[in-house]
Amino acid sequence: MTQDRGSCNLSSVTWEGRDDAQLLNSALRDREAFGVFYRQHALTVYRWFAYRVDREGTLAAELTAETFAEALRSLPRFAGTTPGSGTSWLFGIARNLALEHHRRRRVRDEARRELGMPRVGVVDESFQNAEERIDSGRLRDELDAALAQLPPAQRQAVMLRVVEELDYPSIAHATASSEPAARLHVSRGLRALRNQLTAAANKEE
């Protein structure tokens, strides 16, 4: 049975084990649901920022906090209903913040060059075409539904590989697993997705 957005106020014990879409759709009325969502995903988001933006971790912690603060502010606009849609939405916010960080750093680097000052840090070249990657990486409805059927570990690994375009060492770092485990999760997840999407396409014919 699908739970309406904010239809009830349940305890934190009840929220444990709910999928991300259920948590976010209930968080407007019960902030503990958002707290559970935060606890489930904060470390993964932090590791993603640490790899992409700040290996030392200080800035990564700040950007992680900003990501969840923006997610909390944007709750009324969340429209996902399937498991995994909340994670996809959250990483969309994280990507935008990372992109804005790199834009600001490029501006600062340009200003330092104009002033003849040494450049500080290196801009991550993977964000050069971030706008196109964000657009092309948006999940279609049928893919989102298929992702919802995957086990959580496979779903997360596939999203990091396909949506975030991370390499396998990065996926292993973000999920606190080994690189072989990351490869296995992605391989099995993609195989399951292919089978589900093929079956869905055959039904439509």
PDB file of C-alpha atoms in Angstrom:
ATOM      1  CA  MET A   1       0.000   0.000   0.000  1.00  0.00           C
ATOM      2  CA  THR A   2       1.457   3.349  -1.048  1.00  0.00           C
ATOM      3  CA  GLN A   3       1.683   5.920   1.699  1.00  0.00           C
ATOM      4  CA  ASP A   4       0.408   9.421   0.947  1.00  0.00           C
ATOM      5  CA  ARG A   5       2.771  12.323   1.477  1.00  0.00           C
ATOM      6  CA  GLY A   6       2.842  13.175   5.155  1.00  0.00           C
ATOM      7  CA  SER A   7      -0.313  11.184   5.881  1.00  0.00           C
ATOM      8  CA  CYS A   8       0.808  10.044   9.293  1.00  0.00           C
ATOM      9  CA  ASN A   9       3.274  10.786  12.042  1.00  0.00           C
ATOM     10  CA  LEU A  10       5.147   7.606  12.903  1.00  0.00           C
ATOM     11  CA  SER A  11       8.027   6.975  15.254  1.00  0.00           C
ATOM     12  CA  SER A  12      11.639   6.662  14.116  1.00  0.00           C
ATOM     13  CA  VAL A  13      11.430   2.912  14.717  1.00  0.00           C
ATOM     14  CA  THR A  14       8.632   2.701  12.150  1.00  0.00           C
ATOM     15  CA  TRP A  15      10.586   4.743   9.595  1.00  0.00           C
ATOM     16  CA  GLU A  16      13.600   2.444   9.701  1.00  0.00           C
ATOM     17  CA  GLY A  17      13.496   0.124   6.702  1.00  0.00           C
ATOM     18  CA  ARG A  18      11.258   2.376   4.599  1.00  0.00           C
ATOM     19  CA  ASP A  19      12.504   3.193   1.099  1.00  0.00           C
ATOM     20  CA  ASP A  20      13.806   6.645   0.218  1.00  0.00           C
ATOM     21  CA  ALA A  21      10.673   7.766  -1.637  1.00  0.00           C
ATOM     22  CA  GLN A  22       8.456   6.863   1.313  1.00  0.00           C
ATOM     23  CA  LEU A  23      10.745   8.737   3.688  1.00  0.00           C
ATOM     24  CA  LEU A  24      10.844  11.910   1.595  1.00  0.00           C
ATOM     25  CA  ASN A  25       7.120  11.874   0.879  1.00  0.00           C
ATOM     26  CA  SER A  26       6.453  11.726   4.621  1.00  0.00           C
ATOM     27  CA  ALA A  27       9.146  14.166   5.760  1.00  0.00           C
ATOM     28  CA  LEU A  28       7.018  17.305   5.409  1.00  0.00           C
ATOM     29  CA  ARG A  29       4.862  16.158   8.303  1.00  0.00           C
ATOM     30  CA  ASP A  30       7.389  14.098  10.230  1.00  0.00           C
ATOM     31  CA  ARG A  31      10.964  15.370  10.135  1.00  0.00           C
ATOM     32  CA  GLU A  32      12.194  12.157  11.742  1.00  0.00           C
ATOM     33  CA  ALA A  33      11.527  10.514   8.371  1.00  0.00           C
ATOM     34  CA  PHE A  34      14.019  12.951   6.856  1.00  0.00           C
ATOM     35  CA  GLY A  35      16.425  12.153   9.677  1.00  0.00           C
ATOM     36  CA  VAL A  36      16.320   8.491   8.726  1.00  0.00           C
ATOM     37  CA  PHE A  37      16.856   9.426   5.053  1.00  0.00           C
ATOM     38  CA  TYR A  38      19.850  11.523   6.112  1.00  0.00           C
ATOM     39  CA  ARG A  39      21.381   8.718   8.146  1.00  0.00           C
ATOM     40  CA  GLN A  40      20.955   6.301   5.252  1.00  0.00           C
ATOM     41  CA  HIS A  41      22.666   8.497   2.647  1.00  0.00           C
ATOM     42  CA  ALA A  42      24.908  11.084   4.349  1.00  0.00           C
ATOM     43  CA  LEU A  43      28.063   8.972   4.311  1.00  0.00           C
ATOM     44  CA  THR A  44      27.695   8.077   0.624  1.00  0.00           C
ATOM     45  CA  VAL A  45      27.155  11.737  -0.313  1.00  0.00           C
ATOM     46  CA  TYR A  46      30.141  12.761   1.809  1.00  0.00           C
ATOM     47  CA  ARG A  47      32.383  10.184   0.148  1.00  0.00           C
ATOM     48  CA  TRP A  48      31.178  11.324  -3.271  1.00  0.00           C
ATOM     49  CA  PHE A  49      32.109  14.944  -2.500  1.00  0.00           C
ATOM     50  CA  ALA A  50      35.403  13.857  -0.937  1.00  0.00           C
ATOM     51  CA  TYR A  51      36.366  12.065  -4.138  1.00  0.00           C
ATOM     52  CA  ARG A  52      35.100  14.712  -6.555  1.00  0.00           C
ATOM     53  CA  VAL A  53      35.834  17.954  -4.736  1.00  0.00           C
ATOM     54  CA  ASP A  54      37.889  17.716  -1.575  1.00  0.00           C
ATOM     55  CA  ARG A  55      40.130  14.794  -0.646  1.00  0.00           C
ATOM     56  CA  GLU A  56      40.844  16.363   2.772  1.00  0.00           C
ATOM     57  CA  GLY A  57      37.182  16.177   3.703  1.00  0.00           C
ATOM     58  CA  THR A  58      36.517  19.606   5.243  1.00  0.00           C
ATOM     59  CA  LEU A  59      34.793  21.073   2.200  1.00  0.00           C
ATOM     60  CA  ALA A  60      33.135  17.721   1.508  1.00  0.00           C
ATOM     61  CA  ALA A  61      31.467  17.892   4.919  1.00  0.00           C
ATOM     62  CA  GLU A  62      30.209  21.414   4.214  1.00  0.00           C
ATOM     63  CA  LEU A  63      28.839  20.455   0.801  1.00  0.00           C
ATOM     64  CA  THR A  64      27.177  17.375   2.259  1.00  0.00           C
ATOM     65  CA  ALA A  65      25.436  19.568   4.830  1.00  0.00           C
ATOM     66  CA  GLU A  66      24.394  22.003   2.078  1.00  0.00           C
ATOM     67  CA  THR A  67      23.031  19.126   0.000  1.00  0.00           C
ATOM     68  CA  PHE A  68      20.737  17.898   2.742  1.00  0.00           C
ATOM     69  CA  ALA A  69      19.738  21.437   3.705  1.00  0.00           C
ATOM     70  CA  GLU A  70      18.709  22.079   0.097  1.00  0.00           C
ATOM     71  CA  ALA A  71      16.917  18.732  -0.011  1.00  0.00           C
ATOM     72  CA  LEU A  72      14.962  19.713   3.092  1.00  0.00           C
ATOM     73  CA  ARG A  73      14.021  23.068   1.555  1.00  0.00           C
ATOM     74  CA  SER A  74      13.026  21.367  -1.700  1.00  0.00           C
ATOM     75  CA  LEU A  75      10.851  18.636  -0.188  1.00  0.00           C
ATOM     76  CA  PRO A  76       7.604  20.133  -1.575  1.00  0.00           C
ATOM     77  CA  ARG A  77       9.002  19.644  -5.091  1.00  0.00           C
ATOM     78  CA  PHE A  78       9.960  15.995  -4.660  1.00  0.00           C
ATOM     79  CA  ALA A  79       7.620  13.851  -6.755  1.00  0.00           C
ATOM     80  CA  GLY A  80       9.261  10.422  -6.674  1.00  0.00           C
ATOM     81  CA  THR A  81       7.255   7.341  -5.779  1.00  0.00           C
ATOM     82  CA  THR A  82       9.591   4.396  -6.361  1.00  0.00           C
ATOM     83  CA  PRO A  83      12.606   3.141  -4.373  1.00  0.00           C
ATOM     84  CA  GLY A  84      15.725   4.835  -5.706  1.00  0.00           C
ATOM     85  CA  SER A  85      13.945   7.975  -6.910  1.00  0.00           C
ATOM     86  CA  GLY A  86      14.877   9.779  -3.697  1.00  0.00           C
ATOM     87  CA  THR A  87      18.542   8.879  -4.072  1.00  0.00           C
ATOM     88  CA  SER A  88      18.539  10.041  -7.700  1.00  0.00           C
ATOM     89  CA  TRP A  89      16.912  13.323  -6.641  1.00  0.00           C
ATOM     90  CA  LEU A  90      19.430  13.798  -3.808  1.00  0.00           C
ATOM     91  CA  PHE A  91      22.427  13.253  -6.076  1.00  0.00           C
ATOM     92  CA  GLY A  92      20.946  15.734  -8.539  1.00  0.00           C
ATOM     93  CA  ILE A  93      21.183  18.339  -5.778  1.00  0.00           C
ATOM     94  CA  ALA A  94      24.726  17.216  -4.931  1.00  0.00           C
ATOM     95  CA  ARG A  95      25.800  17.450  -8.593  1.00  0.00           C
ATOM     96  CA  ASN A  96      24.451  20.987  -8.867  1.00  0.00           C
ATOM     97  CA  LEU A  97      26.314  22.071  -5.726  1.00  0.00           C
ATOM     98  CA  ALA A  98      29.538  20.449  -6.942  1.00  0.00           C
ATOM     99  CA  LEU A  99      29.137  22.110 -10.327  1.00  0.00           C
ATOM    100  CA  GLU A 100      28.574  25.500  -8.688  1.00  0.00           C
ATOM    101  CA  HIS A 101      31.651  24.964  -6.523  1.00  0.00           C
ATOM    102  CA  HIS A 102      33.793  24.266  -9.596  1.00  0.00           C
ATOM    103  CA  ARG A 103      32.354  27.284 -11.399  1.00  0.00           C
ATOM    104  CA  ARG A 104      33.265  29.538  -8.482  1.00  0.00           C
ATOM    105  CA  ARG A 105      36.741  28.042  -8.334  1.00  0.00           C
ATOM    106  CA  ARG A 106      37.258  28.618 -12.058  1.00  0.00           C
ATOM    107  CA  VAL A 107      36.273  32.254 -11.571  1.00  0.00           C
ATOM    108  CA  ARG A 108      38.729  32.586  -8.685  1.00  0.00           C
ATOM    109  CA  ASP A 109      41.477  30.891 -10.716  1.00  0.00           C
ATOM    110  CA  GLU A 110      40.847  33.251 -13.626  1.00  0.00           C
ATOM    111  CA  ALA A 111      41.033  36.240 -11.301  1.00  0.00           C
ATOM    112  CA  ARG A 112      44.295  34.967  -9.852  1.00  0.00           C
ATOM    113  CA  ARG A 113      45.734  34.550 -13.356  1.00  0.00           C
ATOM    114  CA  GLU A 114      44.716  38.103 -14.238  1.00  0.00           C
ATOM    115  CA  LEU A 115      46.530  39.312 -11.126  1.00  0.00           C
ATOM    116  CA  GLY A 116      49.557  37.151 -11.822  1.00  0.00           C
ATOM    117  CA  MET A 117      48.956  35.036  -8.735  1.00  0.00           C
ATOM    118  CA  PRO A 118      49.585  31.266  -8.635  1.00  0.00           C
ATOM    119  CA  ARG A 119      46.612  29.007  -9.213  1.00  0.00           C
ATOM    120  CA  VAL A 120      45.219  27.237  -6.156  1.00  0.00           C
ATOM    121  CA  GLY A 121      44.052  23.657  -6.667  1.00  0.00           C
ATOM    122  CA  VAL A 122      43.027  21.973  -9.891  1.00  0.00           C
ATOM    123  CA  VAL A 123      39.575  22.084 -11.416  1.00  0.00           C
ATOM    124  CA  ASP A 124      38.112  18.630 -11.931  1.00  0.00           C
ATOM    125  CA  GLU A 125      37.906  18.224 -15.715  1.00  0.00           C
ATOM    126  CA  SER A 126      34.996  15.833 -15.326  1.00  0.00           C
ATOM    127  CA  PHE A 127      32.782  18.872 -14.665  1.00  0.00           C
ATOM    128  CA  GLN A 128      33.702  20.614 -17.935  1.00  0.00           C
ATOM    129  CA  ASN A 129      30.530  19.264 -19.567  1.00  0.00           C
ATOM    130  CA  ALA A 130      28.528  18.754 -16.403  1.00  0.00           C
ATOM    131  CA  GLU A 131      25.387  20.406 -17.752  1.00  0.00           C
ATOM    132  CA  GLU A 132      25.174  17.926 -20.621  1.00  0.00           C
ATOM    133  CA  ARG A 133      25.936  15.008 -18.322  1.00  0.00           C
ATOM    134  CA  ILE A 134      23.216  16.020 -15.904  1.00  0.00           C
ATOM    135  CA  ASP A 135      20.664  16.278 -18.701  1.00  0.00           C
ATOM    136  CA  SER A 136      21.665  13.035 -20.386  1.00  0.00           C
ATOM    137  CA  GLY A 137      21.845  11.182 -17.083  1.00  0.00           C
ATOM    138  CA  ARG A 138      18.286  11.786 -15.964  1.00  0.00           C
ATOM    139  CA  LEU A 139      16.444   8.541 -15.406  1.00  0.00           C
ATOM    140  CA  ARG A 140      13.501   7.807 -17.622  1.00  0.00           C
ATOM    141  CA  ASP A 141      10.328   6.649 -15.922  1.00  0.00           C
ATOM    142  CA  GLU A 142      10.694   3.066 -17.093  1.00  0.00           C
ATOM    143  CA  LEU A 143      14.317   2.893 -15.968  1.00  0.00           C
ATOM    144  CA  ASP A 144      13.393   4.398 -12.602  1.00  0.00           C
ATOM    145  CA  ALA A 145      10.755   1.716 -12.150  1.00  0.00           C
ATOM    146  CA  ALA A 146      13.229  -1.013 -13.108  1.00  0.00           C
ATOM    147  CA  LEU A 147      15.824   0.361 -10.706  1.00  0.00           C
ATOM    148  CA  ALA A 148      13.293   0.142  -7.901  1.00  0.00           C
ATOM    149  CA  GLN A 149      13.261  -3.638  -8.332  1.00  0.00           C
ATOM    150  CA  LEU A 150      17.007  -4.029  -7.744  1.00  0.00           C
ATOM    151  CA  PRO A 151      18.519  -4.944  -4.371  1.00  0.00           C
ATOM    152  CA  PRO A 152      19.773  -1.757  -2.627  1.00  0.00           C
ATOM    153  CA  ALA A 153      23.486  -2.511  -3.116  1.00  0.00           C
ATOM    154  CA  GLN A 154      23.036  -3.127  -6.849  1.00  0.00           C
ATOM    155  CA  ARG A 155      20.787  -0.095  -7.262  1.00  0.00           C
ATOM    156  CA  GLN A 156      23.299   2.222  -5.608  1.00  0.00           C
ATOM    157  CA  ALA A 157      26.232   0.832  -7.595  1.00  0.00           C
ATOM    158  CA  VAL A 158      24.364   1.113 -10.911  1.00  0.00           C
ATOM    159  CA  MET A 159      23.308   4.689 -10.187  1.00  0.00           C
ATOM    160  CA  LEU A 160      26.855   5.713  -9.299  1.00  0.00           C
ATOM    161  CA  ARG A 161      28.143   4.063 -12.482  1.00  0.00           C
ATOM    162  CA  VAL A 162      25.444   5.163 -14.941  1.00  0.00           C
ATOM    163  CA  VAL A 163      24.051   8.390 -13.494  1.00  0.00           C
ATOM    164  CA  GLU A 164      27.183   9.745 -11.803  1.00  0.00           C
ATOM    165  CA  GLU A 165      29.559   8.155 -14.350  1.00  0.00           C
ATOM    166  CA  LEU A 166      32.012   7.115 -11.641  1.00  0.00           C
ATOM    167  CA  ASP A 167      34.745   4.574 -12.328  1.00  0.00           C
ATOM    168  CA  TYR A 168      34.900   1.373 -10.300  1.00  0.00           C
ATOM    169  CA  PRO A 169      37.512   2.544  -7.766  1.00  0.00           C
ATOM    170  CA  SER A 170      35.303   5.580  -7.091  1.00  0.00           C
ATOM    171  CA  ILE A 171      32.203   3.406  -6.680  1.00  0.00           C
ATOM    172  CA  ALA A 172      34.089   1.180  -4.259  1.00  0.00           C
ATOM    173  CA  HIS A 173      35.180   4.265  -2.298  1.00  0.00           C
ATOM    174  CA  ALA A 174      31.667   5.739  -2.213  1.00  0.00           C
ATOM    175  CA  THR A 175      30.066   2.488  -1.071  1.00  0.00           C
ATOM    176  CA  ALA A 176      32.840   1.391   1.303  1.00  0.00           C
ATOM    177  CA  SER A 177      33.300  -1.852  -0.619  1.00  0.00           C
ATOM    178  CA  SER A 178      36.057  -3.484  -2.644  1.00  0.00           C
ATOM    179  CA  GLU A 179      36.499  -2.795  -6.349  1.00  0.00           C
ATOM    180  CA  PRO A 180      35.608  -6.408  -7.296  1.00  0.00           C
ATOM    181  CA  ALA A 181      32.418  -6.114  -5.233  1.00  0.00           C
ATOM    182  CA  ALA A 182      31.565  -2.834  -6.955  1.00  0.00           C
ATOM    183  CA  ARG A 183      32.082  -4.425 -10.370  1.00  0.00           C
ATOM    184  CA  LEU A 184      29.920  -7.385  -9.400  1.00  0.00           C
ATOM    185  CA  HIS A 185      27.070  -5.187  -8.145  1.00  0.00           C
ATOM    186  CA  VAL A 186      27.141  -3.081 -11.320  1.00  0.00           C
ATOM    187  CA  SER A 187      27.321  -6.127 -13.595  1.00  0.00           C
ATOM    188  CA  ARG A 188      24.451  -7.933 -11.903  1.00  0.00           C
ATOM    189  CA  GLY A 189      22.397  -4.761 -11.634  1.00  0.00           C
ATOM    190  CA  LEU A 190      22.806  -3.873 -15.310  1.00  0.00           C
ATOM    191  CA  ARG A 191      21.962  -7.426 -16.343  1.00  0.00           C
ATOM    192  CA  ALA A 192      18.794  -7.337 -14.255  1.00  0.00           C
ATOM    193  CA  LEU A 193      17.856  -3.919 -15.656  1.00  0.00           C
ATOM    194  CA  ARG A 194      18.389  -5.120 -19.219  1.00  0.00           C
ATOM    195  CA  ASN A 195      16.181  -8.138 -18.609  1.00  0.00           C
ATOM    196  CA  GLN A 196      13.434  -6.034 -17.010  1.00  0.00           C
ATOM    197  CA  LEU A 197      13.467  -3.372 -19.730  1.00  0.00           C
ATOM    198  CA  THR A 198      13.492  -6.010 -22.473  1.00  0.00           C
ATOM    199  CA  ALA A 199      10.530  -7.759 -20.885  1.00  0.00           C
ATOM    200  CA  ALA A 200       8.669  -4.456 -20.581  1.00  0.00           C
ATOM    201  CA  ALA A 201       9.360  -3.626 -24.234  1.00  0.00           C
ATOM    202  CA  ASN A 202       8.122  -7.044 -25.353  1.00  0.00           C
ATOM    203  CA  LYS A 203       4.867  -6.529 -23.469  1.00  0.00           C
ATOM    204  CA  GLU A 204       4.255  -3.268 -25.331  1.00  0.00           C
ATOM    205  CA  GLU A 205       4.687  -4.904 -28.751  1.00  0.00           C
TER     206      GLU A 205
END
